[in-house]
CSV table of N, CA and C and ligand atoms in Angstrom, one decimal:
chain,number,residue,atom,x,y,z
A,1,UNK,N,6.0,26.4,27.5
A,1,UNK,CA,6.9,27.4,27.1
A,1,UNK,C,6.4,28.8,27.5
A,2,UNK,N,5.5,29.2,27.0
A,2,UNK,CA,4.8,30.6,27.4
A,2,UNK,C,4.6,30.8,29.2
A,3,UNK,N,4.1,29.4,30.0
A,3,UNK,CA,3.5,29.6,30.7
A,3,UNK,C,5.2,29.6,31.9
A,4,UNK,N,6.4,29.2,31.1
A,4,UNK,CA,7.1,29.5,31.8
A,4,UNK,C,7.6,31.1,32.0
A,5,UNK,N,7.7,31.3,30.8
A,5,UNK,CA,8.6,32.7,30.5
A,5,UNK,C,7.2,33.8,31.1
A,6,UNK,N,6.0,33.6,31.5
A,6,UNK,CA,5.6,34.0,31.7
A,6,UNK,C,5.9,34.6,33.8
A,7,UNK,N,5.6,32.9,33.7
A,7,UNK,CA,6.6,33.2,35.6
A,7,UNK,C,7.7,33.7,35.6
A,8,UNK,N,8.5,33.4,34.7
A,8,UNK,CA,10.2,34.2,35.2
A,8,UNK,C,9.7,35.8,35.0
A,9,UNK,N,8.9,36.5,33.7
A,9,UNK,CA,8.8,37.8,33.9
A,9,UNK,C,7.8,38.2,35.0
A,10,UNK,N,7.3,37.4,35.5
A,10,UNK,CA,6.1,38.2,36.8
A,10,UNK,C,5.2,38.7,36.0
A,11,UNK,N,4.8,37.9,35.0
A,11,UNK,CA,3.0,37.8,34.3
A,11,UNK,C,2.4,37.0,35.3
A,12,UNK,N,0.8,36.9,34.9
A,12,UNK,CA,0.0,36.3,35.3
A,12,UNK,C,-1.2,36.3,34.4
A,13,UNK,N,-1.5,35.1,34.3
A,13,UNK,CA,-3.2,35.3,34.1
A,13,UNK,C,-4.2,35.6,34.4
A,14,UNK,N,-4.8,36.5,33.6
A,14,UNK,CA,-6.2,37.2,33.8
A,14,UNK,C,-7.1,36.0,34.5
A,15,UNK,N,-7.4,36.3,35.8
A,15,UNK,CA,-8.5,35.5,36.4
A,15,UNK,C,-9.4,35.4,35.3
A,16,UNK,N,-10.1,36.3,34.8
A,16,UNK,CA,-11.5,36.3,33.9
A,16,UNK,C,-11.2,35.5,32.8
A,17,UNK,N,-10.1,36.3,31.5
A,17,UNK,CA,-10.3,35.7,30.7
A,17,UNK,C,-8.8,34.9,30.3
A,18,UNK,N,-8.0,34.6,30.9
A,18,UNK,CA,-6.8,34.2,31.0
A,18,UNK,C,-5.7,34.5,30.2
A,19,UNK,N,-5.7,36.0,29.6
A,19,UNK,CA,-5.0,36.3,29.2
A,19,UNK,C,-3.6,36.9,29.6
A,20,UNK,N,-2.6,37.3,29.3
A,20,UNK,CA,-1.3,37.3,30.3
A,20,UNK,C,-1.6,38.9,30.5
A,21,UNK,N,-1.6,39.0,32.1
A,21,UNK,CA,-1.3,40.2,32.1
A,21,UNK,C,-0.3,40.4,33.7
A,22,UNK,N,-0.5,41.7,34.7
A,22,UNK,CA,0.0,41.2,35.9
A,22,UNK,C,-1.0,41.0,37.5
A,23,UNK,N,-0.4,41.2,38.2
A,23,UNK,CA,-0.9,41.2,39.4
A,23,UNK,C,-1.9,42.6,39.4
A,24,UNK,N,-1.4,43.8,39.3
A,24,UNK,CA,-1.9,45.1,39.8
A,24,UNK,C,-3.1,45.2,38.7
A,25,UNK,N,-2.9,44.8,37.4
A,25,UNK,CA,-4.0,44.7,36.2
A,25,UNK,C,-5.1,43.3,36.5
A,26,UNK,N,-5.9,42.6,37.2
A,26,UNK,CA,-6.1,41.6,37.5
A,26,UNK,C,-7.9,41.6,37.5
A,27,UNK,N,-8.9,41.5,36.7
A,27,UNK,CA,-9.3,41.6,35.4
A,27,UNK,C,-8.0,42.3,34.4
A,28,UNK,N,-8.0,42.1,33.2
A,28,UNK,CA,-6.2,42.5,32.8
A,28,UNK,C,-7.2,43.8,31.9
A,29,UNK,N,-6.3,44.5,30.8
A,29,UNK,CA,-6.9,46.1,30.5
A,29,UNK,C,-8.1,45.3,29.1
A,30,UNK,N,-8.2,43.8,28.4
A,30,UNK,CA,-9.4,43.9,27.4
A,30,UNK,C,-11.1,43.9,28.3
A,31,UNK,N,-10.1,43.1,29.3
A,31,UNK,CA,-11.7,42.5,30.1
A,31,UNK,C,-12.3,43.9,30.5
A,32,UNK,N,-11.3,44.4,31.2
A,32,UNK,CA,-12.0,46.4,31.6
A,32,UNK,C,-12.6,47.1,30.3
A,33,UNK,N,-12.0,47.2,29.4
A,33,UNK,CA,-11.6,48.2,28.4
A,33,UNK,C,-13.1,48.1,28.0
A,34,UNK,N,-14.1,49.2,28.3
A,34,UNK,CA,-15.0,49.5,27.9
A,34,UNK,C,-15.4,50.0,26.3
A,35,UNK,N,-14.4,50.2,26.0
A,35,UNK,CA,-14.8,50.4,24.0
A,35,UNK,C,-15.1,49.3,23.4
A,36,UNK,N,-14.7,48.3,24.1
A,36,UNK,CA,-15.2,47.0,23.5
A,36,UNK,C,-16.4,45.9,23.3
A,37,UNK,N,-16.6,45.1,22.7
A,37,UNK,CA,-17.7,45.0,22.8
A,37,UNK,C,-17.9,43.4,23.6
A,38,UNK,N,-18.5,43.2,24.6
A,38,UNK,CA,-18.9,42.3,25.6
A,38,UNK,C,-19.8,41.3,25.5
A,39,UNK,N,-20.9,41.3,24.5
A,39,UNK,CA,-21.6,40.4,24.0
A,39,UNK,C,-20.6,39.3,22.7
A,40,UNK,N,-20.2,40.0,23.1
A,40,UNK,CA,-18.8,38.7,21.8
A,40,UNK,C,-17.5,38.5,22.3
A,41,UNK,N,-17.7,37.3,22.7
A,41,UNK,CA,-16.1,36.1,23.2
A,41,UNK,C,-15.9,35.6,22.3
A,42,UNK,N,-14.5,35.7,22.1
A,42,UNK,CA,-13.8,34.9,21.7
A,42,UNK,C,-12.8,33.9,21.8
A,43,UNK,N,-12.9,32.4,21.7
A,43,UNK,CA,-12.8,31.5,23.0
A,43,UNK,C,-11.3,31.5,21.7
A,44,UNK,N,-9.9,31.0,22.6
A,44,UNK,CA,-9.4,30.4,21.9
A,44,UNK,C,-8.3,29.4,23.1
A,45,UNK,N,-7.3,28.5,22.0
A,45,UNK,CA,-7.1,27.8,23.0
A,45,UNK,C,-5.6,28.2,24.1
A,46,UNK,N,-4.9,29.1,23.7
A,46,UNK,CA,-4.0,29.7,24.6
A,46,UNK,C,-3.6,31.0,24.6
A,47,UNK,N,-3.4,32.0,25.3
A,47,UNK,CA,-3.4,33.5,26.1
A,47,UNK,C,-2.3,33.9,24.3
A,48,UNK,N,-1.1,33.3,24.0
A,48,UNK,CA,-0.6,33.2,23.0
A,48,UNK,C,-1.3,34.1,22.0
A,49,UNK,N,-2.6,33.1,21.7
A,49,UNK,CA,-3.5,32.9,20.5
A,49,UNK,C,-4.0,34.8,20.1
A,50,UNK,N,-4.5,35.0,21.8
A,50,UNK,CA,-4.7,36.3,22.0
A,50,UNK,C,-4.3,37.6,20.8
A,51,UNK,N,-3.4,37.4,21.1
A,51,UNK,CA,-2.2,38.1,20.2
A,51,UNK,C,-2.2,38.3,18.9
A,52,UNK,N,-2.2,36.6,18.5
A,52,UNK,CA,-2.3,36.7,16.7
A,52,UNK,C,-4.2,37.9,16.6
A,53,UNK,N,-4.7,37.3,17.3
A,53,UNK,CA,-6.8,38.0,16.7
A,53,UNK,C,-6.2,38.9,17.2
A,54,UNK,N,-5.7,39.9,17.4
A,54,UNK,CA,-5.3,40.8,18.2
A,54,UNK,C,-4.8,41.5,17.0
A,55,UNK,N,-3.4,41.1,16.3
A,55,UNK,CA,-3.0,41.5,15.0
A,55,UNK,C,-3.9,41.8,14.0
A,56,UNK,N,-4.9,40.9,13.8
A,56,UNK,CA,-5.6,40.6,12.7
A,56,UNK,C,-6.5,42.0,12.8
A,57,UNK,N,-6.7,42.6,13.5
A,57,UNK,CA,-7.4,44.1,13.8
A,57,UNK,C,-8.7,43.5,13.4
A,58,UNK,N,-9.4,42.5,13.0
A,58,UNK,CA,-10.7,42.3,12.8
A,58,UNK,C,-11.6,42.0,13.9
A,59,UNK,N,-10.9,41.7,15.2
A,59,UNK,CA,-12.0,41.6,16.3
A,59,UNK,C,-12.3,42.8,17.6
A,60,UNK,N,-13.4,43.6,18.1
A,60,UNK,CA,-13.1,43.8,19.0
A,60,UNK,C,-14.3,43.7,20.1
A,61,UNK,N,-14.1,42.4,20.5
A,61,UNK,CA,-15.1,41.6,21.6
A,61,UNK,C,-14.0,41.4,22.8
A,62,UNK,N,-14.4,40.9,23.3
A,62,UNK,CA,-13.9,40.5,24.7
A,62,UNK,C,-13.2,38.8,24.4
A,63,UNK,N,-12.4,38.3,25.0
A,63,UNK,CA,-11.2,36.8,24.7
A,63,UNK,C,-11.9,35.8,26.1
A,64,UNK,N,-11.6,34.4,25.9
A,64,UNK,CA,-11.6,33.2,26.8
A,64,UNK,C,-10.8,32.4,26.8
A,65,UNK,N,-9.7,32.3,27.5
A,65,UNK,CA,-8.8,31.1,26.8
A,65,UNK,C,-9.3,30.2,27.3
A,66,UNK,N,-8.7,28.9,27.0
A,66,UNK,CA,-9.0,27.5,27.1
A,66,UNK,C,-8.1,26.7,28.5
A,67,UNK,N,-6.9,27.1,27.5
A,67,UNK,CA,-5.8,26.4,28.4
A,67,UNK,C,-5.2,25.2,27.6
A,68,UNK,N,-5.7,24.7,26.4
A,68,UNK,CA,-5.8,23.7,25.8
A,68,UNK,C,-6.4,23.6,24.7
A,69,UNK,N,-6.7,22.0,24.8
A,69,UNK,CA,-8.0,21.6,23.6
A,69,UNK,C,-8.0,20.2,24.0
A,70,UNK,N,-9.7,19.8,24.0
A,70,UNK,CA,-9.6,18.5,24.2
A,70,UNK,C,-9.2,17.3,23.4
A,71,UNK,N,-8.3,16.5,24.0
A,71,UNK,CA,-7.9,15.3,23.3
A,71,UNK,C,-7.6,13.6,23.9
A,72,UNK,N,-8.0,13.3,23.6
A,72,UNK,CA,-8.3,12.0,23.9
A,72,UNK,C,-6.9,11.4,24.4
A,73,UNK,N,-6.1,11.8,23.5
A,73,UNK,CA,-4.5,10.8,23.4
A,73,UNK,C,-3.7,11.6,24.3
A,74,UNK,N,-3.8,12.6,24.7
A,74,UNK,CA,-3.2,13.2,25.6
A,74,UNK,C,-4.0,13.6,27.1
A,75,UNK,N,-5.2,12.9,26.8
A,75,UNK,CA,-6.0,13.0,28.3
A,75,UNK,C,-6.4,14.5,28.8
A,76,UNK,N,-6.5,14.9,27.3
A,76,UNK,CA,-7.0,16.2,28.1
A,76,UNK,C,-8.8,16.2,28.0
A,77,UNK,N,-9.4,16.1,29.3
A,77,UNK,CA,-10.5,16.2,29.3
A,77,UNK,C,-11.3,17.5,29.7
A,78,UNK,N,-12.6,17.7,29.3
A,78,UNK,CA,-13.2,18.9,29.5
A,78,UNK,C,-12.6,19.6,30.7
A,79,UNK,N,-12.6,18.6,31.7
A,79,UNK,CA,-12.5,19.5,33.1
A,79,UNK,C,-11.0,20.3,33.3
A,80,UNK,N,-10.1,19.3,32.5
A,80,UNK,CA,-9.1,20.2,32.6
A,80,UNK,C,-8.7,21.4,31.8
A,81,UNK,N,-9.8,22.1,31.1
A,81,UNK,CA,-10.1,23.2,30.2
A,81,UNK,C,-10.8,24.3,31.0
A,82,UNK,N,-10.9,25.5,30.6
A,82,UNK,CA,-11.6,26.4,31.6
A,82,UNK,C,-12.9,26.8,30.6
A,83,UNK,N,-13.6,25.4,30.5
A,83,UNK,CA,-15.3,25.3,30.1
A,83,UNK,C,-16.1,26.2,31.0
A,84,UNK,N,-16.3,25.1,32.1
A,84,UNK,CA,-17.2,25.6,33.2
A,84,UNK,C,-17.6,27.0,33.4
A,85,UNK,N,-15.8,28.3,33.2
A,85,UNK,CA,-15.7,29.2,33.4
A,85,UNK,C,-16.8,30.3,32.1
A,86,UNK,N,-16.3,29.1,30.8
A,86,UNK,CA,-16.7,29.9,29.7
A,86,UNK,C,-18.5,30.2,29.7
A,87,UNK,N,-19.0,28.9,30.2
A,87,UNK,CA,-20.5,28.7,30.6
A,87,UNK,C,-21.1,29.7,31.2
A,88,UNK,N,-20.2,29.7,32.6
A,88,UNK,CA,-20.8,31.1,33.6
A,88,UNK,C,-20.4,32.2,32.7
A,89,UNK,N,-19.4,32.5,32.3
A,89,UNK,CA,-19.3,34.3,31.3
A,89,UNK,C,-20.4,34.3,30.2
A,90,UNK,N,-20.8,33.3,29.9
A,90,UNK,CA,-21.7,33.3,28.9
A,90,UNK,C,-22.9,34.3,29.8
A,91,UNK,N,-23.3,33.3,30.1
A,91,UNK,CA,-24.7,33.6,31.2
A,91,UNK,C,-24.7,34.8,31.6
A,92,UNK,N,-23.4,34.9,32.7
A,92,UNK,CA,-23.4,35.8,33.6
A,92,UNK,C,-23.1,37.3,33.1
A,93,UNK,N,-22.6,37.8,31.5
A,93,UNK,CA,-21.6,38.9,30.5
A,93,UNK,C,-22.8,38.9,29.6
A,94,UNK,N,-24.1,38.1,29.7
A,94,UNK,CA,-24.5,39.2,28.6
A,94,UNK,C,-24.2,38.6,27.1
A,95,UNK,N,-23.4,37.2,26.8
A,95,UNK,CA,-22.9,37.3,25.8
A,95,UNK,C,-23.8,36.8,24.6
A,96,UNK,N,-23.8,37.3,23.5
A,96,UNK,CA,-25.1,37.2,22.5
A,96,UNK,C,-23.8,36.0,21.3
A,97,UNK,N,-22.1,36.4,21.4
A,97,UNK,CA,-22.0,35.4,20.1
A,97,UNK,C,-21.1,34.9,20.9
A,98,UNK,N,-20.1,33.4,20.3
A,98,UNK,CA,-19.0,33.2,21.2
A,98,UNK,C,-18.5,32.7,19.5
A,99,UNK,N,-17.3,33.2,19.4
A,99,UNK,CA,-16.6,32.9,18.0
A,99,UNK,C,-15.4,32.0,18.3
A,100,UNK,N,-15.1,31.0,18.1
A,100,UNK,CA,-14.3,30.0,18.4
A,100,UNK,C,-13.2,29.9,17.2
A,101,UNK,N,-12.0,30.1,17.9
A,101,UNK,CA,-10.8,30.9,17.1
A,101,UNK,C,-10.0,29.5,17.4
A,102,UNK,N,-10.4,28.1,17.1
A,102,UNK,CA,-9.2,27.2,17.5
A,102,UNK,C,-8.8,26.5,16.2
A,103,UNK,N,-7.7,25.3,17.0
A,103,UNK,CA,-7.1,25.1,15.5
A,103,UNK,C,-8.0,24.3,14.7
A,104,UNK,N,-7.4,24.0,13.3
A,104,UNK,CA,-8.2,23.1,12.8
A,104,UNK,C,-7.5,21.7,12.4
A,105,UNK,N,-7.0,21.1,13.9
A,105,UNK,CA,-6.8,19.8,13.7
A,105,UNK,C,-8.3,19.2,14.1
A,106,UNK,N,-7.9,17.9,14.2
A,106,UNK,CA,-9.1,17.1,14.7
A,106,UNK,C,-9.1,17.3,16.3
A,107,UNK,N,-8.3,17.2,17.4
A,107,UNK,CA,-8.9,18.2,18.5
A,107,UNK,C,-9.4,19.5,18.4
A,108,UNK,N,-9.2,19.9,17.5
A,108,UNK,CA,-9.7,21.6,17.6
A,108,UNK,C,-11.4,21.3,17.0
A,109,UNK,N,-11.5,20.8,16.4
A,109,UNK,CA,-12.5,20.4,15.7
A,109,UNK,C,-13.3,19.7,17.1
A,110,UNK,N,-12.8,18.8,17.6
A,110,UNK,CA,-13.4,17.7,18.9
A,110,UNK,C,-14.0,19.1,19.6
A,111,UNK,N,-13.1,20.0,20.0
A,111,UNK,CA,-13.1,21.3,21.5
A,111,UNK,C,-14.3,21.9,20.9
A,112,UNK,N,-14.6,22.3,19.6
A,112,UNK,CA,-15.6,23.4,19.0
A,112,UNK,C,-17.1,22.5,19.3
A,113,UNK,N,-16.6,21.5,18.8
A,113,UNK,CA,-17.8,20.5,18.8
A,113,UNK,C,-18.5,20.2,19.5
A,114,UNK,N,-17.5,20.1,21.0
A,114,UNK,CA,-18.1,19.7,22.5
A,114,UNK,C,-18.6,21.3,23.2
A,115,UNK,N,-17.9,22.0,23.3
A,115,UNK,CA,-18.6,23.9,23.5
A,115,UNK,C,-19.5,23.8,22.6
A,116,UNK,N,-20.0,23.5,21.5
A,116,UNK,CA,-21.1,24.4,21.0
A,116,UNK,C,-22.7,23.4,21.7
A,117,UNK,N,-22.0,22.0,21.6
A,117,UNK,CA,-22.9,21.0,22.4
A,117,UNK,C,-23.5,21.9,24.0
A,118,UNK,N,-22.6,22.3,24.5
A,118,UNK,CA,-22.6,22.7,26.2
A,118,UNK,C,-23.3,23.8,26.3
A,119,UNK,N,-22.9,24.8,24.7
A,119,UNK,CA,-23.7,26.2,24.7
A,119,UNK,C,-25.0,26.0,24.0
A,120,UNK,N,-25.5,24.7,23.8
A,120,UNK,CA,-27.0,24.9,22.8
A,120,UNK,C,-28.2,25.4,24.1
A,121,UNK,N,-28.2,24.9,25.2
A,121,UNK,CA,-29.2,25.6,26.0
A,121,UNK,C,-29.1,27.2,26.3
A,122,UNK,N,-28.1,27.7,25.7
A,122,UNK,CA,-28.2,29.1,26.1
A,122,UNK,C,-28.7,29.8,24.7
A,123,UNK,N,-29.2,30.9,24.9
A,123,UNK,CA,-29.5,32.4,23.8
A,123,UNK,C,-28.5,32.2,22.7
A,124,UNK,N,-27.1,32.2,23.5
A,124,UNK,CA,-26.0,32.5,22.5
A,124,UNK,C,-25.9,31.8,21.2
A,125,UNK,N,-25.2,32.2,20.3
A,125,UNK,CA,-24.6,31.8,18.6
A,125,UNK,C,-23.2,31.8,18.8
A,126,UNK,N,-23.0,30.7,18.4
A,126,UNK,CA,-21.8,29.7,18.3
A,126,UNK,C,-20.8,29.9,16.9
A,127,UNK,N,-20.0,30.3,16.8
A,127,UNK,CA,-19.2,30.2,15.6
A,127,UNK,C,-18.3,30.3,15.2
A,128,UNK,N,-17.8,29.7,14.2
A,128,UNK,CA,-16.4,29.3,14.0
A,128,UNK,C,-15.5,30.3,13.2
A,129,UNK,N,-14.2,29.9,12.9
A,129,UNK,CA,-13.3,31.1,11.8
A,129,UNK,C,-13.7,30.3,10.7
A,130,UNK,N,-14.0,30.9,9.6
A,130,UNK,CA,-13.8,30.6,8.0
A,130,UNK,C,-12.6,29.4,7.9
A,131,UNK,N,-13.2,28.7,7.0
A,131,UNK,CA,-11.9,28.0,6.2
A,131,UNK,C,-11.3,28.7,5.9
A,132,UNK,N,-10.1,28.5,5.5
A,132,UNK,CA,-8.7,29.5,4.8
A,132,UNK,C,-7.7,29.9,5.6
A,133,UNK,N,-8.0,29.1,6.6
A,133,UNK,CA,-6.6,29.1,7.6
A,133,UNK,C,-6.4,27.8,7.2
A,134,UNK,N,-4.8,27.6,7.3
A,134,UNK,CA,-3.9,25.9,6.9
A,134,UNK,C,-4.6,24.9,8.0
A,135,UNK,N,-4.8,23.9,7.4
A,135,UNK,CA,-5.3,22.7,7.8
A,135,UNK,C,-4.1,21.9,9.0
A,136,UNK,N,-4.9,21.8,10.3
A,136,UNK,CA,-3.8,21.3,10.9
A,136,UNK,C,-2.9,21.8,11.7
A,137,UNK,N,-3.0,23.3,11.9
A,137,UNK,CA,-2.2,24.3,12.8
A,137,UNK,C,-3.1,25.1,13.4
A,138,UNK,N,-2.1,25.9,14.4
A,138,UNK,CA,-2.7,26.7,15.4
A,138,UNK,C,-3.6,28.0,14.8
A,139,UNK,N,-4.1,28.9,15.1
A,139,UNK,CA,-4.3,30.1,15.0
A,139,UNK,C,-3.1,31.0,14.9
A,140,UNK,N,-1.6,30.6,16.4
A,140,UNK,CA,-1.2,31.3,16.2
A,140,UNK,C,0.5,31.6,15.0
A,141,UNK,N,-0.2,30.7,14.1
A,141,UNK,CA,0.7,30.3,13.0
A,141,UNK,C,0.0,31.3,11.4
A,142,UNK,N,-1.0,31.7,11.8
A,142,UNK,CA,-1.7,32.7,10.8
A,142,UNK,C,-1.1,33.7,10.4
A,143,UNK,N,-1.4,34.2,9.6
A,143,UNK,CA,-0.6,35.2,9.4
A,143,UNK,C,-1.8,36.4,9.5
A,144,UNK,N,-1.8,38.0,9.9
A,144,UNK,CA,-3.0,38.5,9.8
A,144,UNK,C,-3.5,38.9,9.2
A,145,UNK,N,-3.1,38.5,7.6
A,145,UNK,CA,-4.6,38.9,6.8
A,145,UNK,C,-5.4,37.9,6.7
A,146,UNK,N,-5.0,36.7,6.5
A,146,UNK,CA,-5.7,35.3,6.3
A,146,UNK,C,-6.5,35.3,8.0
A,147,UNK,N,-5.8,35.6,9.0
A,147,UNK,CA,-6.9,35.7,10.4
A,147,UNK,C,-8.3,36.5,10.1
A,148,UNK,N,-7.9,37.6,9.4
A,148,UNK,CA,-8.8,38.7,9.7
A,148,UNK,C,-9.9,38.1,8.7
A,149,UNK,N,-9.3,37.6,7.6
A,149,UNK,CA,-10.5,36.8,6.6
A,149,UNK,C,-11.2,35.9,7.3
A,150,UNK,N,-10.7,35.4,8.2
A,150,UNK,CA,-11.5,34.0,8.6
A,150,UNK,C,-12.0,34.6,9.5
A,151,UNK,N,-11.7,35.6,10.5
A,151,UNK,CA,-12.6,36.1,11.5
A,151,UNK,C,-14.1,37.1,10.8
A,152,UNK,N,-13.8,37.5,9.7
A,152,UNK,CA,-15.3,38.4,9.1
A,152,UNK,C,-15.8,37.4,8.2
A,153,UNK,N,-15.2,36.2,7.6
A,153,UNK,CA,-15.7,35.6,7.0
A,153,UNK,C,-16.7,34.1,8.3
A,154,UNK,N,-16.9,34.4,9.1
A,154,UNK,CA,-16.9,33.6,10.3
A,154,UNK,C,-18.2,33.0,10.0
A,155,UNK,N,-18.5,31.6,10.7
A,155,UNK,CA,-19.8,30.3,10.2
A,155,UNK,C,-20.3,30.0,11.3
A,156,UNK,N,-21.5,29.7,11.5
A,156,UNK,CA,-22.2,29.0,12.4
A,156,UNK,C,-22.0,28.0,12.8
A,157,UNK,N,-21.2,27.2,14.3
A,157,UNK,CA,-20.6,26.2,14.2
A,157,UNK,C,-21.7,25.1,14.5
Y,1,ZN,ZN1,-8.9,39.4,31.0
């Protein structure tokens, strides 16, 4: 759905962090946006998601989307996630935390579990939103005070 209405308006995704922006913006304006802070990604699983942590006014790090979440029943495997990419930003950005903004079904749970596995050789700290988002749904079904709770209230994954 998004990734259509995105083509009909002449968006694009951010090479870096795949967030919707356009052609002439390409790193898009958070990746640039120097007031922010760069040692903290936050990975989630669609450009969408963006938006809601966005509302919640509780974060201001730098984004990684996904593209997805892995799941078995629908064949979505690592490779067809943008991991590999999140690995090199890690390394290559400096990054000291990666806060993982996904759902909390049991893929979202699978996706956090296999990234934190991939990130244990690196520096970085791994971690999750607080309980207190609904069991079972997206991030971008939060509403933003309950986001902003779970983003300061945030756990070691
Ligand atoms: Zn970007």
């Amino acid at each position: 759905m998004a990734a259509l209405k995105a083509a009909h308006d002449g968006v694009r995704c951010c090479s870096r962090c795949g967030a919707f922006t356009t052609a002439e913006s390409d790193p898009c304006e958070t990746c640039t946006d120097e007031t922010r802070d760069g040692s903290l990604l936050c990975v989630v699983e669609d450009p969408a998601d963006i938006v809601s942590v966005e509302s919640s006014g509780a974060f201001r790090g730098r984004y990684h989307t996904l593209g997805g979440k892995l799941s078995p029943t629908r064949h979505m495997g690592p490779e067809k996630l943008r991991i590999a990419q999140l690995v090199s930003r890690v390394k290559g950005e400096g990054v000291r935390e990666v806060l993982l903004a996904l759902s909390t079904d049991m893929d979202g749970d699978a996706t956090a579990g296999y990234i934190a596995e991939v990130l244990r050789d690196s520096e970085v700290k791994v971690t999750r939103l607080a309980f207190g988002l609904p069991a079972d749904s997206g991030i971008a079904y939060s509403d933003p005070l309950t986001l902003k709770r779970a983003i300061v209230g945030r756990r070691e994954a």
